[in-house]
Tab-separated table of C-alpha atoms in Angstrom:
chain	number	residue	atom	x	y	z
A	3	MET	CA	95.810	120.992	124.033
A	4	ASP	CA	92.061	121.786	122.951
A	5	PHE	CA	89.834	119.444	121.298
A	6	ALA	CA	90.487	120.570	117.606
A	7	ASN	CA	94.093	120.049	117.774
A	8	PHE	CA	93.544	116.730	119.768
A	9	LEU	CA	91.281	115.715	116.483
A	10	ILE	CA	93.736	116.656	114.025
A	11	GLN	CA	96.600	114.608	115.727
A	12	THR	CA	94.335	111.792	116.283
A	13	LEU	CA	93.461	111.610	112.550
A	14	ASN	CA	97.263	112.425	111.957
A	15	SER	CA	97.963	109.231	114.030
A	16	LEU	CA	95.570	107.164	112.515
A	17	GLN	CA	96.741	108.301	108.757
A	18	TYR	CA	100.379	107.530	109.835
A	19	GLY	CA	99.577	104.224	111.520
A	20	LEU	CA	97.530	102.948	108.789
A	21	LEU	CA	100.347	103.955	106.099
A	22	LEU	CA	102.667	102.276	108.346
A	23	PHE	CA	100.535	99.065	108.454
A	24	LEU	CA	100.662	98.981	104.428
A	25	VAL	CA	104.730	98.702	104.567
A	26	ALA	CA	104.857	96.509	107.784
A	27	SER	CA	102.328	94.253	106.466
A	28	GLY	CA	104.274	93.618	103.389
A	29	LEU	CA	107.290	93.121	105.528
A	30	THR	CA	105.355	90.469	108.020
A	31	LEU	CA	104.372	88.239	105.048
A	32	VAL	CA	107.979	87.958	103.717
A	33	PHE	CA	109.514	87.586	107.184
A	34	GLY	CA	106.495	85.531	108.986
A	35	ILE	CA	105.621	83.391	106.319
A	36	MET	CA	108.855	82.944	104.059
A	37	GLY	CA	111.400	83.443	106.650
A	38	ILE	CA	113.140	86.029	104.919
A	39	ILE	CA	114.906	88.493	106.982
A	40	ASN	CA	114.670	91.525	104.128
A	41	LEU	CA	116.595	94.778	105.199
A	42	ALA	CA	115.965	96.162	101.586
A	43	HIS	CA	112.249	96.495	102.675
A	44	GLY	CA	112.650	100.088	103.110
A	45	SER	CA	114.003	100.809	99.969
A	46	PHE	CA	110.994	99.472	97.973
A	47	TYR	CA	109.189	102.212	100.022
A	48	MET	CA	111.489	104.752	98.753
A	49	ILE	CA	111.321	103.217	95.244
A	50	GLY	CA	107.522	103.695	95.070
A	51	ALA	CA	108.217	107.429	96.186
A	52	TYR	CA	110.327	107.928	93.671
A	53	LEU	CA	108.230	105.988	90.927
A	54	ALA	CA	105.538	108.451	92.249
A	55	PHE	CA	107.557	111.457	91.451
A	56	VAL	CA	108.687	110.107	88.021
A	57	LEU	CA	105.540	108.949	86.920
A	58	THR	CA	103.321	111.947	87.953
A	59	SER	CA	105.827	114.262	86.114
A	60	ALA	CA	105.592	112.050	82.889
A	61	THR	CA	101.700	111.999	83.237
A	62	GLY	CA	100.877	114.807	85.275
A	63	SER	CA	98.280	112.498	87.405
A	64	LEU	CA	99.135	110.846	90.719
A	65	VAL	CA	96.798	108.633	90.075
A	66	MET	CA	97.644	107.489	86.897
A	67	ALA	CA	101.368	107.054	88.411
A	68	MET	CA	99.807	104.403	90.900
A	69	VAL	CA	97.966	102.819	88.016
A	70	LEU	CA	101.337	102.474	86.404
A	71	GLY	CA	103.481	102.014	89.150
A	72	ILE	CA	101.718	99.160	91.147
A	73	PRO	CA	101.886	96.626	88.394
A	74	LEU	CA	105.582	97.595	87.941
A	75	ALA	CA	106.280	97.177	91.530
A	76	LEU	CA	104.660	93.540	91.489
A	77	ILE	CA	106.856	92.827	88.557
A	78	PHE	CA	109.808	94.129	90.177
A	79	GLY	CA	109.316	91.989	93.305
A	80	ALA	CA	108.615	88.798	91.343
A	81	PHE	CA	111.851	89.317	89.148
A	82	LEU	CA	113.912	89.773	92.537
A	83	GLU	CA	112.147	86.901	94.180
A	84	TRP	CA	113.141	84.628	91.435
A	85	ALA	CA	116.790	86.463	90.753
A	86	LEU	CA	117.762	86.511	94.026
A	87	PHE	CA	115.521	85.712	97.078
A	88	SER	CA	114.387	82.229	95.917
A	89	HIS	CA	118.068	81.071	97.004
A	90	LEU	CA	117.671	82.240	100.259
A	91	TYR	CA	115.322	80.244	101.795
A	92	LYS	CA	117.511	77.283	103.113
A	93	ARG	CA	120.370	79.661	103.918
A	94	ASP	CA	121.335	81.336	107.096
A	95	HIS	CA	120.058	84.111	108.340
A	96	LEU	CA	123.478	86.216	107.798
A	97	GLU	CA	123.210	85.341	104.312
A	98	GLN	CA	119.999	87.203	103.845
A	99	VAL	CA	120.803	90.211	105.903
A	100	LEU	CA	124.299	90.642	103.837
A	101	LEU	CA	122.072	90.039	100.645
A	102	THR	CA	119.530	92.536	101.318
A	103	TYR	CA	121.762	95.135	102.750
A	104	GLY	CA	123.819	94.897	99.444
A	105	LEU	CA	120.452	95.425	97.708
A	106	ILE	CA	120.025	98.740	99.963
A	107	LEU	CA	123.354	100.234	98.566
A	108	ILE	CA	122.730	99.126	94.967
A	109	PHE	CA	119.269	100.889	95.330
A	110	GLU	CA	120.493	104.097	96.681
A	111	GLN	CA	123.180	104.424	93.765
A	112	LEU	CA	120.837	103.471	91.041
A	113	ARG	CA	118.747	105.993	92.698
A	114	SER	CA	121.321	108.927	92.629
A	115	LEU	CA	122.320	108.088	89.020
A	116	LEU	CA	119.059	107.998	87.558
A	117	VAL	CA	117.047	110.664	89.583
A	118	GLY	CA	119.785	112.580	91.493
A	119	ASP	CA	120.052	113.481	95.356
A	120	ASP	CA	117.619	116.425	95.256
A	121	VAL	CA	114.740	116.421	97.328
A	122	HIS	CA	111.416	116.432	95.204
A	123	GLY	CA	107.438	117.266	95.638
A	124	VAL	CA	104.726	115.513	94.224
A	125	THR	CA	101.540	117.344	93.446
A	126	ILE	CA	98.217	116.292	94.990
A	127	PRO	CA	95.506	115.362	92.875
A	128	ASP	CA	93.161	118.434	92.143
A	129	PHE	CA	89.983	116.490	93.542
A	130	LEU	CA	91.696	115.600	96.842
A	131	SER	CA	93.567	119.206	97.491
A	132	ALA	CA	90.468	120.785	99.393
A	133	SER	CA	90.624	120.792	103.425
A	134	ILE	CA	87.889	120.194	106.044
A	135	PRO	CA	87.395	123.101	108.401
A	136	LEU	CA	87.279	121.691	111.878
A	137	THR	CA	87.247	125.454	113.353
A	138	ASP	CA	87.295	129.048	111.982
A	139	VAL	CA	91.217	128.641	111.817
A	140	LEU	CA	91.725	124.754	111.759
A	141	SER	CA	91.266	122.313	108.785
A	142	TYR	CA	92.178	118.866	107.998
A	143	PRO	CA	93.607	118.053	104.296
A	144	VAL	CA	91.255	115.786	102.532
A	145	TYR	CA	94.115	113.945	100.808
A	146	ARG	CA	95.180	112.631	104.332
A	147	LEU	CA	91.666	111.126	104.865
A	148	ALA	CA	91.837	109.690	101.481
A	149	ILE	CA	95.289	107.789	102.295
A	150	SER	CA	93.753	106.593	105.410
A	151	LEU	CA	90.631	104.885	103.363
A	152	VAL	CA	92.787	103.616	100.721
A	153	CYS	CA	94.686	101.711	103.741
A	154	ILE	CA	91.538	100.567	105.095
A	155	VAL	CA	90.508	99.226	102.021
A	156	LEU	CA	93.642	97.568	101.404
A	157	ALA	CA	93.530	95.809	105.083
A	158	VAL	CA	90.470	94.328	104.610
A	159	ALA	CA	91.353	92.844	101.232
A	160	LEU	CA	94.383	91.740	102.570
A	161	TYR	CA	92.439	89.954	105.119
A	162	TYR	CA	90.115	88.500	102.585
A	163	LEU	CA	92.845	87.306	100.497
A	164	ILE	CA	94.702	85.541	103.518
A	165	ARG	CA	91.613	84.022	105.182
A	166	ARG	CA	89.073	83.647	102.620
A	167	THR	CA	90.666	82.557	99.280
A	168	ARG	CA	92.173	79.545	98.034
A	169	LEU	CA	95.358	81.431	97.533
A	170	GLY	CA	95.559	82.220	101.063
A	171	MET	CA	94.786	79.069	102.095
A	172	MET	CA	97.844	77.700	100.393
A	173	ILE	CA	99.875	80.739	101.628
A	174	ARG	CA	99.090	79.623	105.165
A	175	ALA	CA	99.522	75.778	104.562
A	176	GLY	CA	102.922	76.497	102.922
A	177	ASN	CA	103.763	78.648	105.896
A	178	ASP	CA	103.146	75.672	108.098
A	179	ASP	CA	104.482	72.886	106.219
A	180	ARG	CA	106.289	73.709	102.924
A	181	GLY	CA	107.090	69.998	102.188
A	182	MET	CA	103.547	68.792	102.725
A	183	VAL	CA	101.686	71.305	100.468
A	184	GLU	CA	104.630	70.303	97.677
A	185	SER	CA	103.920	66.719	98.237
A	186	LEU	CA	100.282	67.770	97.086
A	187	GLY	CA	101.282	69.012	93.740
A	188	ILE	CA	101.103	72.777	94.761
A	189	ASN	CA	103.555	75.084	93.068
A	190	ILE	CA	105.185	76.610	96.736
A	191	ASP	CA	107.966	78.471	94.573
A	192	MET	CA	105.291	80.160	92.828
A	193	ILE	CA	103.281	81.042	95.722
A	194	TYR	CA	106.288	82.452	97.508
A	195	ARG	CA	106.927	84.392	94.379
A	196	VAL	CA	103.107	85.912	94.565
A	197	VAL	CA	103.758	86.750	98.518
A	198	PHE	CA	107.031	88.856	97.864
A	199	ALA	CA	105.925	90.420	94.855
A	200	LEU	CA	102.795	91.445	97.015
A	201	GLY	CA	104.858	92.578	99.763
A	202	VAL	CA	107.082	94.619	97.720
A	203	ALA	CA	103.859	96.028	95.962
A	204	MET	CA	102.362	97.208	99.194
A	205	ALA	CA	105.686	98.825	100.404
A	206	ALA	CA	105.972	101.004	97.067
A	207	LEU	CA	102.136	101.913	97.054
A	208	ALA	CA	102.661	103.309	100.587
A	209	GLY	CA	105.644	105.322	99.534
A	210	MET	CA	103.460	106.532	96.579
A	211	LEU	CA	100.750	107.812	98.716
A	212	ALA	CA	103.104	109.246	101.257
A	213	ALA	CA	105.279	111.087	98.471
A	214	PRO	CA	102.607	114.386	98.401
A	215	ILE	CA	102.981	114.703	102.266
A	216	SER	CA	106.645	113.757	103.240
A	217	SER	CA	108.368	114.691	99.712
A	218	VAL	CA	110.694	112.445	98.198
A	219	PHE	CA	114.206	112.409	99.181
A	220	PRO	CA	117.373	110.193	99.648
A	221	ASN	CA	117.486	107.479	102.203
A	222	MET	CA	113.728	107.885	102.962
A	223	GLY	CA	113.470	104.124	103.405
A	224	SER	CA	115.758	103.795	106.281
A	225	HIS	CA	113.403	105.174	109.093
A	226	VAL	CA	110.660	103.325	107.576
A	227	LEU	CA	112.173	99.918	107.683
A	228	ILE	CA	113.669	100.370	111.183
A	229	ILE	CA	109.951	101.289	112.534
A	230	SER	CA	108.458	98.409	110.233
A	231	PHE	CA	110.482	95.708	112.158
A	232	VAL	CA	109.308	97.423	115.222
A	233	ILE	CA	105.724	96.972	114.174
A	234	VAL	CA	106.421	93.076	113.207
A	235	VAL	CA	108.006	92.459	116.556
A	236	ILE	CA	105.129	94.162	118.507
A	237	GLY	CA	102.223	92.804	116.411
A	238	GLY	CA	103.490	89.395	116.568
A	239	ILE	CA	105.947	87.703	113.744
A	240	GLY	CA	103.789	86.646	110.589
A	241	SER	CA	100.619	88.044	111.974
A	242	ILE	CA	98.844	90.771	109.851
A	243	TRP	CA	96.157	91.581	112.375
A	244	GLY	CA	98.786	91.991	114.890
A	245	ALA	CA	100.823	94.423	112.238
A	246	LEU	CA	97.619	96.342	112.265
A	247	VAL	CA	97.206	96.607	115.880
A	248	ALA	CA	100.838	97.523	116.406
A	249	ALA	CA	101.172	100.026	113.613
A	250	LEU	CA	98.069	101.923	114.870
A	251	ILE	CA	99.870	101.829	118.254
A	252	VAL	CA	103.151	102.941	117.080
A	253	GLY	CA	101.212	105.904	114.795
A	254	PHE	CA	99.344	107.139	118.001
A	255	ALA	CA	102.782	106.939	119.994
A	256	ASP	CA	105.142	108.399	117.617
A	257	THR	CA	102.743	111.611	116.476
A	258	PHE	CA	101.360	112.277	120.194
A	259	GLY	CA	105.132	111.922	121.333
A	260	LYS	CA	106.026	114.616	119.253
A	261	VAL	CA	103.585	117.020	120.509
A	262	LEU	CA	103.401	116.258	124.094
A	263	ILE	CA	107.068	114.965	124.821
A	264	PRO	CA	109.442	116.365	121.736
A	265	GLU	CA	112.517	116.029	123.859
A	266	VAL	CA	112.433	112.441	124.043
A	267	SER	CA	109.777	111.620	121.209
A	268	GLY	CA	112.577	109.855	119.437
A	269	ILE	CA	112.646	107.127	121.972
A	270	VAL	CA	108.899	106.875	122.603
A	271	VAL	CA	108.314	103.910	120.102
A	272	TYR	CA	110.909	101.922	121.407
A	273	VAL	CA	109.846	102.355	124.966
A	274	VAL	CA	106.468	100.987	123.832
A	275	MET	CA	107.924	97.621	122.253
A	276	ALA	CA	109.965	96.933	125.272
A	277	VAL	CA	106.892	97.613	127.359
A	278	VAL	CA	105.139	95.305	125.051
A	279	LEU	CA	107.623	92.769	124.729
A	280	LEU	CA	108.068	92.352	128.786
A	281	TRP	CA	104.204	91.960	128.697
A	282	ARG	CA	104.146	89.411	125.903
A	283	PRO	CA	107.385	88.521	124.216
A	284	GLU	CA	105.584	86.868	121.329
A	285	GLY	CA	104.024	89.766	120.486
A	286	ILE	CA	100.510	91.194	120.801
A	287	LEU	CA	99.141	88.470	118.424
A	288	LYS	CA	100.753	85.227	117.764
A	289	LYS	CA	100.979	84.189	114.037
A	290	GLY	CA	97.972	83.475	112.112
């Protein structure tokens, strides 16, 4: 592998890892802070991709689709938490698994009825459709760099929200001792609703960003869900920074595994997870 190809694969790894972080950070918020095992989280990624397809077709702009799609995802997430997930906090994990698996089936059937089972493409915005030349014959798409930049900005914003704002303080307090937070007069139910809606919106945004480079197709959330749980486990349950580190590790392992050892690339990520858990059973970073 020459330097230009190595650089391209490194950039691909960063972009893929940062995109996975968007999905996994939402999952680690819901799983680590609220204690909900949400198997339907990958479906929110799929919903985001299909929102990108439908809204881009209607408006002619992926940017406008995101402007419209993110508020819709937030509202949808808040509604789901109020209607379904708010009843699961004190329930057994088996009941959470059954409900969220049922949601996967419902979302897939609705997707089939509303949009069909064909594979769809989403057009990259014109101002991001160029490529940066690396050599005489190799170039790198500007859109992939834009995805990485958006993910970095959101990672910083999420850190600021959790660590530097009053809302973040209440989220962390509610995670540590829900009863004490309620006794102080804080509406912890509303805090949880905000956290869940934020997790749904981040997964949906990841699907919107990925739609132009991965296409939009049925069951596209299944693989992302599995990888996201791997990231949560590797990074440490409930740790946002752990999810970021783990997502980058998974991104590099998966991308370079497909290039260097394609015969066994499907298990590389899980080998990495096993090694990390043998080294640190609680994950790379503890909950924080």
